[in-house]
PDB file of C-alpha atoms in Angstrom:
ATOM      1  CA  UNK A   1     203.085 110.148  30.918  1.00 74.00           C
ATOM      2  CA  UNK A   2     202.970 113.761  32.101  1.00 72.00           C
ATOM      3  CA  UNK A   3     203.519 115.698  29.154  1.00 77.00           C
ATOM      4  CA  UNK A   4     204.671 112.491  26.924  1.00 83.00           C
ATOM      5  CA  UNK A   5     202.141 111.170  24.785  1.00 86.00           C
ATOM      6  CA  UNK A   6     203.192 107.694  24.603  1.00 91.00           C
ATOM      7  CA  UNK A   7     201.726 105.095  22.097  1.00 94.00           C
ATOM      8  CA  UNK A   8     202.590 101.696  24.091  1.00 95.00           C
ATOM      9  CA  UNK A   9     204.343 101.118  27.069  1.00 95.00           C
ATOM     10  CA  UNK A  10     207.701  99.665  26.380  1.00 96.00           C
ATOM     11  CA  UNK A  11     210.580 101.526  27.441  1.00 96.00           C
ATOM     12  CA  UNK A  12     214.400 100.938  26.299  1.00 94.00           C
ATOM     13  CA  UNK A  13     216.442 100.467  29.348  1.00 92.00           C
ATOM     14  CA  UNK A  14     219.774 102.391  29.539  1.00 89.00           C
ATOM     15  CA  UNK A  15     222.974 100.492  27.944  1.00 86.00           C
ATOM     16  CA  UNK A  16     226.432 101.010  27.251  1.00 83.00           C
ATOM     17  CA  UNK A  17     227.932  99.309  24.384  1.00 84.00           C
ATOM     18  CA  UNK A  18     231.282 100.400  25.366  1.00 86.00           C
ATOM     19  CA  UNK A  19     232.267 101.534  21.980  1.00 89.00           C
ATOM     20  CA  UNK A  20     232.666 105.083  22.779  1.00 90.00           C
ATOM     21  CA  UNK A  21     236.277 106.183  21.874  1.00 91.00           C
ATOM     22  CA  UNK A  22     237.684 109.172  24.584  1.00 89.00           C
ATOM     23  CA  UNK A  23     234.109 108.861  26.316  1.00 90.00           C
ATOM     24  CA  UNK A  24     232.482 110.536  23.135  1.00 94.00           C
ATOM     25  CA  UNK A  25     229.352 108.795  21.880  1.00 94.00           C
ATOM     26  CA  UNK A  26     230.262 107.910  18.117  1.00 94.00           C
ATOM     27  CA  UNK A  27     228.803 108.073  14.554  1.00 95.00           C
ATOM     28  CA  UNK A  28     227.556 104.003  15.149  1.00 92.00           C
ATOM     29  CA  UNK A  29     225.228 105.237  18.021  1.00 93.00           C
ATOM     30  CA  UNK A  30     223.336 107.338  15.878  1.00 95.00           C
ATOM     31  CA  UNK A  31     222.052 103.996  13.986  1.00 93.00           C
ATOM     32  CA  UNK A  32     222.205 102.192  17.691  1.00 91.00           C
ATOM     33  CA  UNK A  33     219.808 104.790  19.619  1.00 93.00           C
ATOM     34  CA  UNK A  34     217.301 105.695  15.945  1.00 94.00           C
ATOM     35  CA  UNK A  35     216.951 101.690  15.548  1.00 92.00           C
ATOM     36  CA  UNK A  36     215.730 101.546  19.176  1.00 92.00           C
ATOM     37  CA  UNK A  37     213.763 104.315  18.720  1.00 94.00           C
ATOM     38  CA  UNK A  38     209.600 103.747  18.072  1.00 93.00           C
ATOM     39  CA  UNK A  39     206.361 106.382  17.664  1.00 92.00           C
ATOM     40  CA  UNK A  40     205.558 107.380  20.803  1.00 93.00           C
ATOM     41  CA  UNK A  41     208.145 105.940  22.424  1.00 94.00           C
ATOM     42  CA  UNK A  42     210.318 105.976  25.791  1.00 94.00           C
ATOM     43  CA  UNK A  43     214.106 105.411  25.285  1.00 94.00           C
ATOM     44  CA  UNK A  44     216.270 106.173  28.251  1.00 93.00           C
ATOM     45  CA  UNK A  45     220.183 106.603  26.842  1.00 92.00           C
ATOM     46  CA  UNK A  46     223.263 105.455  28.746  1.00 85.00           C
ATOM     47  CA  UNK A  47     224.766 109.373  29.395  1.00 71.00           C
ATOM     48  CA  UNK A  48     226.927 109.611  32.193  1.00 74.00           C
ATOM     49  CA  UNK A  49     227.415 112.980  33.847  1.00 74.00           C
ATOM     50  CA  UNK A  50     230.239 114.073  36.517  1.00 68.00           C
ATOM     51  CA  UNK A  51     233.991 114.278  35.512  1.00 66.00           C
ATOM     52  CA  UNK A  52     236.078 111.333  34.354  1.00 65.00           C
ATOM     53  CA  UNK A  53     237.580 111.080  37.979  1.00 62.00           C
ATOM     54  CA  UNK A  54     234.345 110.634  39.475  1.00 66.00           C
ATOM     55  CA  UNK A  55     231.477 109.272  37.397  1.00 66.00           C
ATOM     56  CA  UNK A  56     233.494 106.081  35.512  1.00 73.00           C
ATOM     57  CA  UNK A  57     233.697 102.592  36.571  1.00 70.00           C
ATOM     58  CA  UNK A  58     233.640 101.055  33.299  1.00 76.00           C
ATOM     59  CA  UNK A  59     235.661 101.926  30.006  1.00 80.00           C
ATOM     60  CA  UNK A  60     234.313 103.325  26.788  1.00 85.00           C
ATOM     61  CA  UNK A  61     231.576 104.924  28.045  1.00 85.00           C
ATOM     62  CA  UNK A  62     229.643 107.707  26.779  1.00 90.00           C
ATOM     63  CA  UNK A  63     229.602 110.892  29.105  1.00 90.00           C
ATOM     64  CA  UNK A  64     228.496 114.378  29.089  1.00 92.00           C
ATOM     65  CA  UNK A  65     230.198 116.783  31.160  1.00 92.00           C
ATOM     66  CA  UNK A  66     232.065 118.478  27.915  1.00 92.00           C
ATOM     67  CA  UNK A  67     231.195 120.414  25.266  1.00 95.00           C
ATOM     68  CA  UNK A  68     232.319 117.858  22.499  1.00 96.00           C
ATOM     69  CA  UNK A  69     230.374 115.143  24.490  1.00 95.00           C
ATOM     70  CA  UNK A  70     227.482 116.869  23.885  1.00 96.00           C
ATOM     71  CA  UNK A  71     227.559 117.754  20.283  1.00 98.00           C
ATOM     72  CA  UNK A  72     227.717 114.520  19.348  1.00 97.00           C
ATOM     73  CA  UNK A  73     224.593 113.937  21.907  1.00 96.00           C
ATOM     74  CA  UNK A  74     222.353 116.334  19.798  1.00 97.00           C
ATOM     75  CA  UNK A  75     222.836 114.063  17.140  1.00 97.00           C
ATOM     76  CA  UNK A  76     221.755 111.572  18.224  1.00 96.00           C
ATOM     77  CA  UNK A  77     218.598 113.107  19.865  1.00 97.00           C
ATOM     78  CA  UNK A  78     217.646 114.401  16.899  1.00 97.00           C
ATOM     79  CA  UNK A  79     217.765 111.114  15.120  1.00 96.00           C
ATOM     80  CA  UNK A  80     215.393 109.894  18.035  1.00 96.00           C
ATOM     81  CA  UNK A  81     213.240 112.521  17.825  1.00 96.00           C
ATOM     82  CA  UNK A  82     212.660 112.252  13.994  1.00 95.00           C
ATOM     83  CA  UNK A  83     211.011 108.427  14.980  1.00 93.00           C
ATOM     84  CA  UNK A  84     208.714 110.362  16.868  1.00 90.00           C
ATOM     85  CA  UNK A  85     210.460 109.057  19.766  1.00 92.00           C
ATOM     86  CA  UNK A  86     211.359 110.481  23.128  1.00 92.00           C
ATOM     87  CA  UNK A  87     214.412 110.075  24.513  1.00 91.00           C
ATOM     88  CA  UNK A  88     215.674 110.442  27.974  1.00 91.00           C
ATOM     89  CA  UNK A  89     219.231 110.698  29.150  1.00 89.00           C
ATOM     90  CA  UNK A  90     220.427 108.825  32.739  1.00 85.00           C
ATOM     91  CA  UNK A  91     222.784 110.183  34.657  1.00 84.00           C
ATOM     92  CA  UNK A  92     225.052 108.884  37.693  1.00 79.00           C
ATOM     93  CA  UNK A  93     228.098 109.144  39.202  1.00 74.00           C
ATOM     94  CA  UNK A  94     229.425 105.095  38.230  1.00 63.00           C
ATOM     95  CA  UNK A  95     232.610 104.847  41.111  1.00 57.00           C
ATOM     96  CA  UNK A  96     234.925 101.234  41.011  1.00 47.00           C
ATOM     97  CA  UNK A  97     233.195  98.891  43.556  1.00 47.00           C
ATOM     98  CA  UNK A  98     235.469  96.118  44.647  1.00 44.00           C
ATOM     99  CA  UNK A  99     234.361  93.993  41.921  1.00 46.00           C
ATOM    100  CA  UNK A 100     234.557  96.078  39.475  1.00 46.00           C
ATOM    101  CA  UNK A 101     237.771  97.339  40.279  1.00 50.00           C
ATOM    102  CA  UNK A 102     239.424  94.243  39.712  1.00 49.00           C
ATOM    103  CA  UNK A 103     238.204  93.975  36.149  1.00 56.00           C
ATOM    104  CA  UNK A 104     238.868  97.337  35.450  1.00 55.00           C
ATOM    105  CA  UNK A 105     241.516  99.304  37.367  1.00 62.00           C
ATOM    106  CA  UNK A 106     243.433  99.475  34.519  1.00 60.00           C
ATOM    107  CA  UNK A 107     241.557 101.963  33.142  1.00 59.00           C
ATOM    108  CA  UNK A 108     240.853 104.522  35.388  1.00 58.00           C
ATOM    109  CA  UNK A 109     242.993 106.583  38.554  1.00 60.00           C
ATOM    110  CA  UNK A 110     243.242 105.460  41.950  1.00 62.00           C
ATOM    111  CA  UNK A 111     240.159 106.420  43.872  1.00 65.00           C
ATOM    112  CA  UNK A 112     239.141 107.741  47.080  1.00 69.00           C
ATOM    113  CA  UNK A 113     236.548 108.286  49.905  1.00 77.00           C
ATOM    114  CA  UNK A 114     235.299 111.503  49.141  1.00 84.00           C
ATOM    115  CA  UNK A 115     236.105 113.915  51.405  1.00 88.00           C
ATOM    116  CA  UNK A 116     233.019 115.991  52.949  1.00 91.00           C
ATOM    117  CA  UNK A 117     234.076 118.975  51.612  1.00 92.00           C
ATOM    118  CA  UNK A 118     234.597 117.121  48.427  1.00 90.00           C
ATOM    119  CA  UNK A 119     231.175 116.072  47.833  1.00 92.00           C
ATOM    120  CA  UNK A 120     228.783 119.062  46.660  1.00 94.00           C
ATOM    121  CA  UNK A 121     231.276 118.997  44.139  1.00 91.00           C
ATOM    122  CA  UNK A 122     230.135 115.798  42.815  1.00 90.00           C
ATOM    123  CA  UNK A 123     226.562 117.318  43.167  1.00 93.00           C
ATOM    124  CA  UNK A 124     227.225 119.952  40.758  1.00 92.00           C
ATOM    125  CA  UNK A 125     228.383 117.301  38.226  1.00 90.00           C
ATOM    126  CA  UNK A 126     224.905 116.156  38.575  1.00 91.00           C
ATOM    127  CA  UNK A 127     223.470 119.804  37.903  1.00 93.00           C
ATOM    128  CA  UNK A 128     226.321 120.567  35.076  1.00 92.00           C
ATOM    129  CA  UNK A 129     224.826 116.657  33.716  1.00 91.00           C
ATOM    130  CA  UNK A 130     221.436 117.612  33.612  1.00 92.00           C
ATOM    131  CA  UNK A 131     222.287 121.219  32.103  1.00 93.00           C
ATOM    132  CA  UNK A 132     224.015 119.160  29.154  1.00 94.00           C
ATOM    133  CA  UNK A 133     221.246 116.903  28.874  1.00 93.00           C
ATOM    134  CA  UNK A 134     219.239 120.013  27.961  1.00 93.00           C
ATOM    135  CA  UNK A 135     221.476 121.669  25.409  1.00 96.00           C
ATOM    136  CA  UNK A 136     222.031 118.136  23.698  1.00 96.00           C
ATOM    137  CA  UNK A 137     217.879 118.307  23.347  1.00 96.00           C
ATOM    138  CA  UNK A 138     216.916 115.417  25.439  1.00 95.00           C
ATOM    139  CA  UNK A 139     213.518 115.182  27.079  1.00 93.00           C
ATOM    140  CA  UNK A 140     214.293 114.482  30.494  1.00 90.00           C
ATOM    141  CA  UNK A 141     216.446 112.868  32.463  1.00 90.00           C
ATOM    142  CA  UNK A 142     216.545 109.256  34.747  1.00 89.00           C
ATOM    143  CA  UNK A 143     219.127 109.842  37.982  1.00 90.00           C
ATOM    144  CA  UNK A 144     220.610 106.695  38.289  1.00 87.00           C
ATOM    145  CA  UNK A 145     221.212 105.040  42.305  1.00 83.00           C
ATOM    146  CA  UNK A 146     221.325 101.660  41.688  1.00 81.00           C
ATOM    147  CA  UNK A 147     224.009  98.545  41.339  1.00 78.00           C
ATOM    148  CA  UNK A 148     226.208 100.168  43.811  1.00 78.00           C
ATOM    149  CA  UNK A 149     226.782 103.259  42.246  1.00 81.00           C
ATOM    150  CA  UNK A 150     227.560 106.818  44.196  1.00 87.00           C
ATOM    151  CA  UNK A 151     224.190 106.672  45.369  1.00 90.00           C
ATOM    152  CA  UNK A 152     223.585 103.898  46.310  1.00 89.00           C
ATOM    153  CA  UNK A 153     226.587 103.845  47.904  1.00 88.00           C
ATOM    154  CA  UNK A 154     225.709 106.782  50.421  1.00 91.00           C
ATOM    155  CA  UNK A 155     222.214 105.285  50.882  1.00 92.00           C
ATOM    156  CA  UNK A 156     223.718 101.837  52.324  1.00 88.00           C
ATOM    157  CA  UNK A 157     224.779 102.267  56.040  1.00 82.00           C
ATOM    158  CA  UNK A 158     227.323  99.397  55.741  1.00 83.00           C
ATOM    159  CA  UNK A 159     229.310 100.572  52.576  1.00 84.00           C
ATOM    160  CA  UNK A 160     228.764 104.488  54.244  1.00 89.00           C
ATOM    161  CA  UNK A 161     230.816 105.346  57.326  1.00 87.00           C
ATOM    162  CA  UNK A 162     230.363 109.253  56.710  1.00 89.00           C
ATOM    163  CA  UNK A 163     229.439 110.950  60.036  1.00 86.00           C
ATOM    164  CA  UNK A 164     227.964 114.010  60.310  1.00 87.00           C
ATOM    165  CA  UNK A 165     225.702 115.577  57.576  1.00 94.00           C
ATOM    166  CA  UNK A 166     226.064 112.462  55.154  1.00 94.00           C
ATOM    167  CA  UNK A 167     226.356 109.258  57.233  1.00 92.00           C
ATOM    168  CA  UNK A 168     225.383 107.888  60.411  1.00 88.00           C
ATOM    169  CA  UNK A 169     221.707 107.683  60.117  1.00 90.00           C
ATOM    170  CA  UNK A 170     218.831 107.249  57.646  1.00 92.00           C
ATOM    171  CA  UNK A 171     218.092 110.575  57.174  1.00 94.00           C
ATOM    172  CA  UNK A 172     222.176 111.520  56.402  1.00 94.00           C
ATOM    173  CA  UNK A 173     222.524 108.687  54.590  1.00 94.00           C
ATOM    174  CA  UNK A 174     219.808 110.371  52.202  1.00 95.00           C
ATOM    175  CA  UNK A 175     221.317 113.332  51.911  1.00 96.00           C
ATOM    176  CA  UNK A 176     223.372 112.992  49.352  1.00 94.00           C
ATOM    177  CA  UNK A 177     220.623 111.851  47.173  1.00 95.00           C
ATOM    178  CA  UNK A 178     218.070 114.337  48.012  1.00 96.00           C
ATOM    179  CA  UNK A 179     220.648 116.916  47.018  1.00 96.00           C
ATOM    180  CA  UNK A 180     221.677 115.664  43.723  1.00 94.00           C
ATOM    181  CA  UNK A 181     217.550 115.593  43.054  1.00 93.00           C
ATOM    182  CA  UNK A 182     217.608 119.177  43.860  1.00 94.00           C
ATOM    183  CA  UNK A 183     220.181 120.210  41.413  1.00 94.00           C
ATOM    184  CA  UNK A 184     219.009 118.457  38.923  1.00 92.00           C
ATOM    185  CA  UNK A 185     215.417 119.835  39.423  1.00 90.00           C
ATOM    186  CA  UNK A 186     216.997 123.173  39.120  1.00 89.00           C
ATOM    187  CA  UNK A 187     218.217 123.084  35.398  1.00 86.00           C
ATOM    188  CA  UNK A 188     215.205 120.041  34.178  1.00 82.00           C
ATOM    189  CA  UNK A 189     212.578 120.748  36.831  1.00 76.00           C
ATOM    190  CA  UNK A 190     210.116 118.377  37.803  1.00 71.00           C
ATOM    191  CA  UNK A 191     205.592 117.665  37.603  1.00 65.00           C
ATOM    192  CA  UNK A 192     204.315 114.936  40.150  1.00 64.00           C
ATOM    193  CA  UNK A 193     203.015 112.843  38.057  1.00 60.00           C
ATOM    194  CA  UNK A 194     202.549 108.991  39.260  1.00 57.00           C
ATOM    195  CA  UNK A 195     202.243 107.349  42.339  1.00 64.00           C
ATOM    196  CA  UNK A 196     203.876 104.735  43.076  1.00 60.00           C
ATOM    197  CA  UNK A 197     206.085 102.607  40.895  1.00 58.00           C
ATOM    198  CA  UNK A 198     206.435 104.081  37.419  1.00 85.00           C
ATOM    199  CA  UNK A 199     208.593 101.795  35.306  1.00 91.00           C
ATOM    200  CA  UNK A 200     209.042  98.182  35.693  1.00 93.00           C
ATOM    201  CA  UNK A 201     212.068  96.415  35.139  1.00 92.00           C
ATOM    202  CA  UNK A 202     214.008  93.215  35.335  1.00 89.00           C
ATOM    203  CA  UNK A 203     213.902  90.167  33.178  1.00 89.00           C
ATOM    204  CA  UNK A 204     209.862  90.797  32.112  1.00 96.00           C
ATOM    205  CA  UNK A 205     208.987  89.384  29.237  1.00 96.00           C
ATOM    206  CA  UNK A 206     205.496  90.178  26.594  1.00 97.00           C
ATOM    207  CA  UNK A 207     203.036  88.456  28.831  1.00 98.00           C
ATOM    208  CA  UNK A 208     204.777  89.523  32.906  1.00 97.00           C
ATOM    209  CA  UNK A 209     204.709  93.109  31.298  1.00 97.00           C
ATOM    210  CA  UNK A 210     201.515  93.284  30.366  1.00 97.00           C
ATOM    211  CA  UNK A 211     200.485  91.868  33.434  1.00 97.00           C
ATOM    212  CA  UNK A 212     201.805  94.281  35.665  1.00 95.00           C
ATOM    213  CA  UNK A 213     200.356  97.116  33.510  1.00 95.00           C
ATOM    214  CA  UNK A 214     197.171  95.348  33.250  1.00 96.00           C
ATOM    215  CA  UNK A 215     197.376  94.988  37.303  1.00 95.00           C
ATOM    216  CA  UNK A 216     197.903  98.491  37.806  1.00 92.00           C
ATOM    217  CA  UNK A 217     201.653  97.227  39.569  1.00 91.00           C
ATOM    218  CA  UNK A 218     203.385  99.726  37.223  1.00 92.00           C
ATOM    219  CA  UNK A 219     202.965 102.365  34.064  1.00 92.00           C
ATOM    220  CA  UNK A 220     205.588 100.934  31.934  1.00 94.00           C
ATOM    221  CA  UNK A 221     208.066  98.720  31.770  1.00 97.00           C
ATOM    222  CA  UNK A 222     211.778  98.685  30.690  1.00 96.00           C
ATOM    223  CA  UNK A 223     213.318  95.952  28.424  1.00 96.00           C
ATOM    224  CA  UNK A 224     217.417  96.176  28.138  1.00 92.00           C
ATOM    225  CA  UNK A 225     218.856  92.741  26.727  1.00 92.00           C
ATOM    226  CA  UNK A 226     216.246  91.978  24.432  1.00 94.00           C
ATOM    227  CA  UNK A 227     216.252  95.353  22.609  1.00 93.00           C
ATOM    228  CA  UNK A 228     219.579  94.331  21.210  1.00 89.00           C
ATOM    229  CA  UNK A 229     218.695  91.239  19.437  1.00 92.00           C
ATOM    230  CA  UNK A 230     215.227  92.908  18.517  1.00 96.00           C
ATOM    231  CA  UNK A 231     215.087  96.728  18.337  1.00 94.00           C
ATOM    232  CA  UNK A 232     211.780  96.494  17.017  1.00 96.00           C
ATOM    233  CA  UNK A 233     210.661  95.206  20.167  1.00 97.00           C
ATOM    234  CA  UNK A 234     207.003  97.045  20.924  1.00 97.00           C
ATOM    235  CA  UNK A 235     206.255  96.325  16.972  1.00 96.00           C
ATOM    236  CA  UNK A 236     207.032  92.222  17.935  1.00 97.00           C
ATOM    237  CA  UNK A 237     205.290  92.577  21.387  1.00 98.00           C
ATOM    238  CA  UNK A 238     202.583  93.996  19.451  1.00 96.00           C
ATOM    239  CA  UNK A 239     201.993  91.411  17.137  1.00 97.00           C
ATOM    240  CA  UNK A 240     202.914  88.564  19.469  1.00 97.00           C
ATOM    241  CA  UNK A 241     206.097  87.796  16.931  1.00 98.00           C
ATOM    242  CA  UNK A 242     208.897  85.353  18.180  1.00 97.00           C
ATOM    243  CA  UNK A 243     211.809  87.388  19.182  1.00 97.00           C
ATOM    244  CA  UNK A 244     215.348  86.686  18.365  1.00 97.00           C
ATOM    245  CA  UNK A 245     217.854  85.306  20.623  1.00 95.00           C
ATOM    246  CA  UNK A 246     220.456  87.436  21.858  1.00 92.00           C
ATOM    247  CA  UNK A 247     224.080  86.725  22.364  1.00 92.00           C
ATOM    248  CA  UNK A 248     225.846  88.239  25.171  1.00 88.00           C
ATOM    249  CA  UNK A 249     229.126  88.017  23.303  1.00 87.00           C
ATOM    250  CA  UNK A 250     228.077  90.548  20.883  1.00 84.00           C
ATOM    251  CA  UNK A 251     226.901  93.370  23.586  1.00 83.00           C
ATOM    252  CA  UNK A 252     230.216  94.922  24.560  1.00 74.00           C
ATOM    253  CA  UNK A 253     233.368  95.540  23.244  1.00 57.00           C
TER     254      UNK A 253
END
């Protein structure tokens, strides 16, 4: 995968925990992210970039817009790396949604429709994000537009009534996005290299994964719940071992 030389084709999903105290990742997700970690492996970690204001819409999370933040990144990139692992960090701007608001609004300040004027702001999070993501010693980065998120936000005409250079029409609506891929490319940069989809994800299990490799469909593909009952996942898929159940009461805080 570009210049990745990958041994299998599993990739860990990104996941909070919640367990990270001031938005700092902690000593316990040095263990978490290592455990997770394979030869020649993908692992995508949950770091969010932008300012507290702007990028949370859940508590505890791990972020990396400060200086602190990312200290306690490199540590845990190095304890990926020495598992011959590569590890990625995701970043996106993670705004209440109605639903989410009413579970957590407690948490966070009141927030806003971002103002025009407001929002190449928010871009440079992205590019400060990605920046970080290099000092901590990651490999690359995933940006994140999906389950309502920023992004995905500005990309959906009925949740975006910006006119003018962000809203009103496809090509507005995609603005915002295409920018925030241009600042990141600035500080990571960027090599075509797929076509088409690239990683696979969403309730695959041993046999649907290797299926859509097999069928050329996709070039990986990304396991999330399943790494956390078995984070020797690729070694069970590998040997066609029974995997252990996971319990969704143990996965947050």
């Amino acid at each position: 995968m570009g210049k990745f030389d990958l041994s299998h084709r599993v990739v860990l999903t990104p996941m909070t925990k919640q367990r990270s105290d001031g938005n700092i990742p902690q000593p316990h997700a040095i263990l978490y992210y290592s455990q997770q970690a394979s030869k020649g492996g993908l692992l995508i970690a949950e770091a969010t970039g932008g300012v507290p204001d702007t990028a949370q819409g859940i508590p505890l999370h791990a972020g990396i817009w400060t200086k602190e933040q990312v200290e306690e990144w490199k540590l845990i990139v190095n304890a990926v790396h020495e598992q011959i692992s590569n590890p990625m960090g995701k970043l996106q701007s993670q705004p209440l949604t109605s639903k989410l608001l009413l579970k957590y609004e407690q948490f966070f300040s009141t927030r806003w429709r971002l103002q025009t004027e407001e929002i190449p702001l928010v871009v440079n999070d992205f590019r400060v994000a990605a920046r970080n993501a290099l000092e901590a010693g990651f490999d690359g980065v995933e940006i994140h537009g999906a389950h309502g998120y920023l992004i995905k936000q500005f990309l959906k005409d009925h949740v975006n009534d910006h006119s003018g250079k962000y809203g009103g029409g496809l090509e507005n609506c995609c603005c915002f996005a295409l920018e925030v891929v241009e600042a990141v490319v600035d500080k990571i940069a960027v090599r075509k290299a797929f076509k088409g989809t690239f990683i696979a994800v969403g309730g695959y299990d041993r046999e649907e994964g290797n299926n859509v490799v097999s069928s050329g469909y996709a070039d990986l593909v990304a396991f999330g719940r399943q790494f956390f009952a078995n984070p020797d996942l690729p070694r069970r898929f590998e040997l066609n071992a029974p995997l252990n159940t996971y319990n969704r009461e143990t996965f947050y805080i």
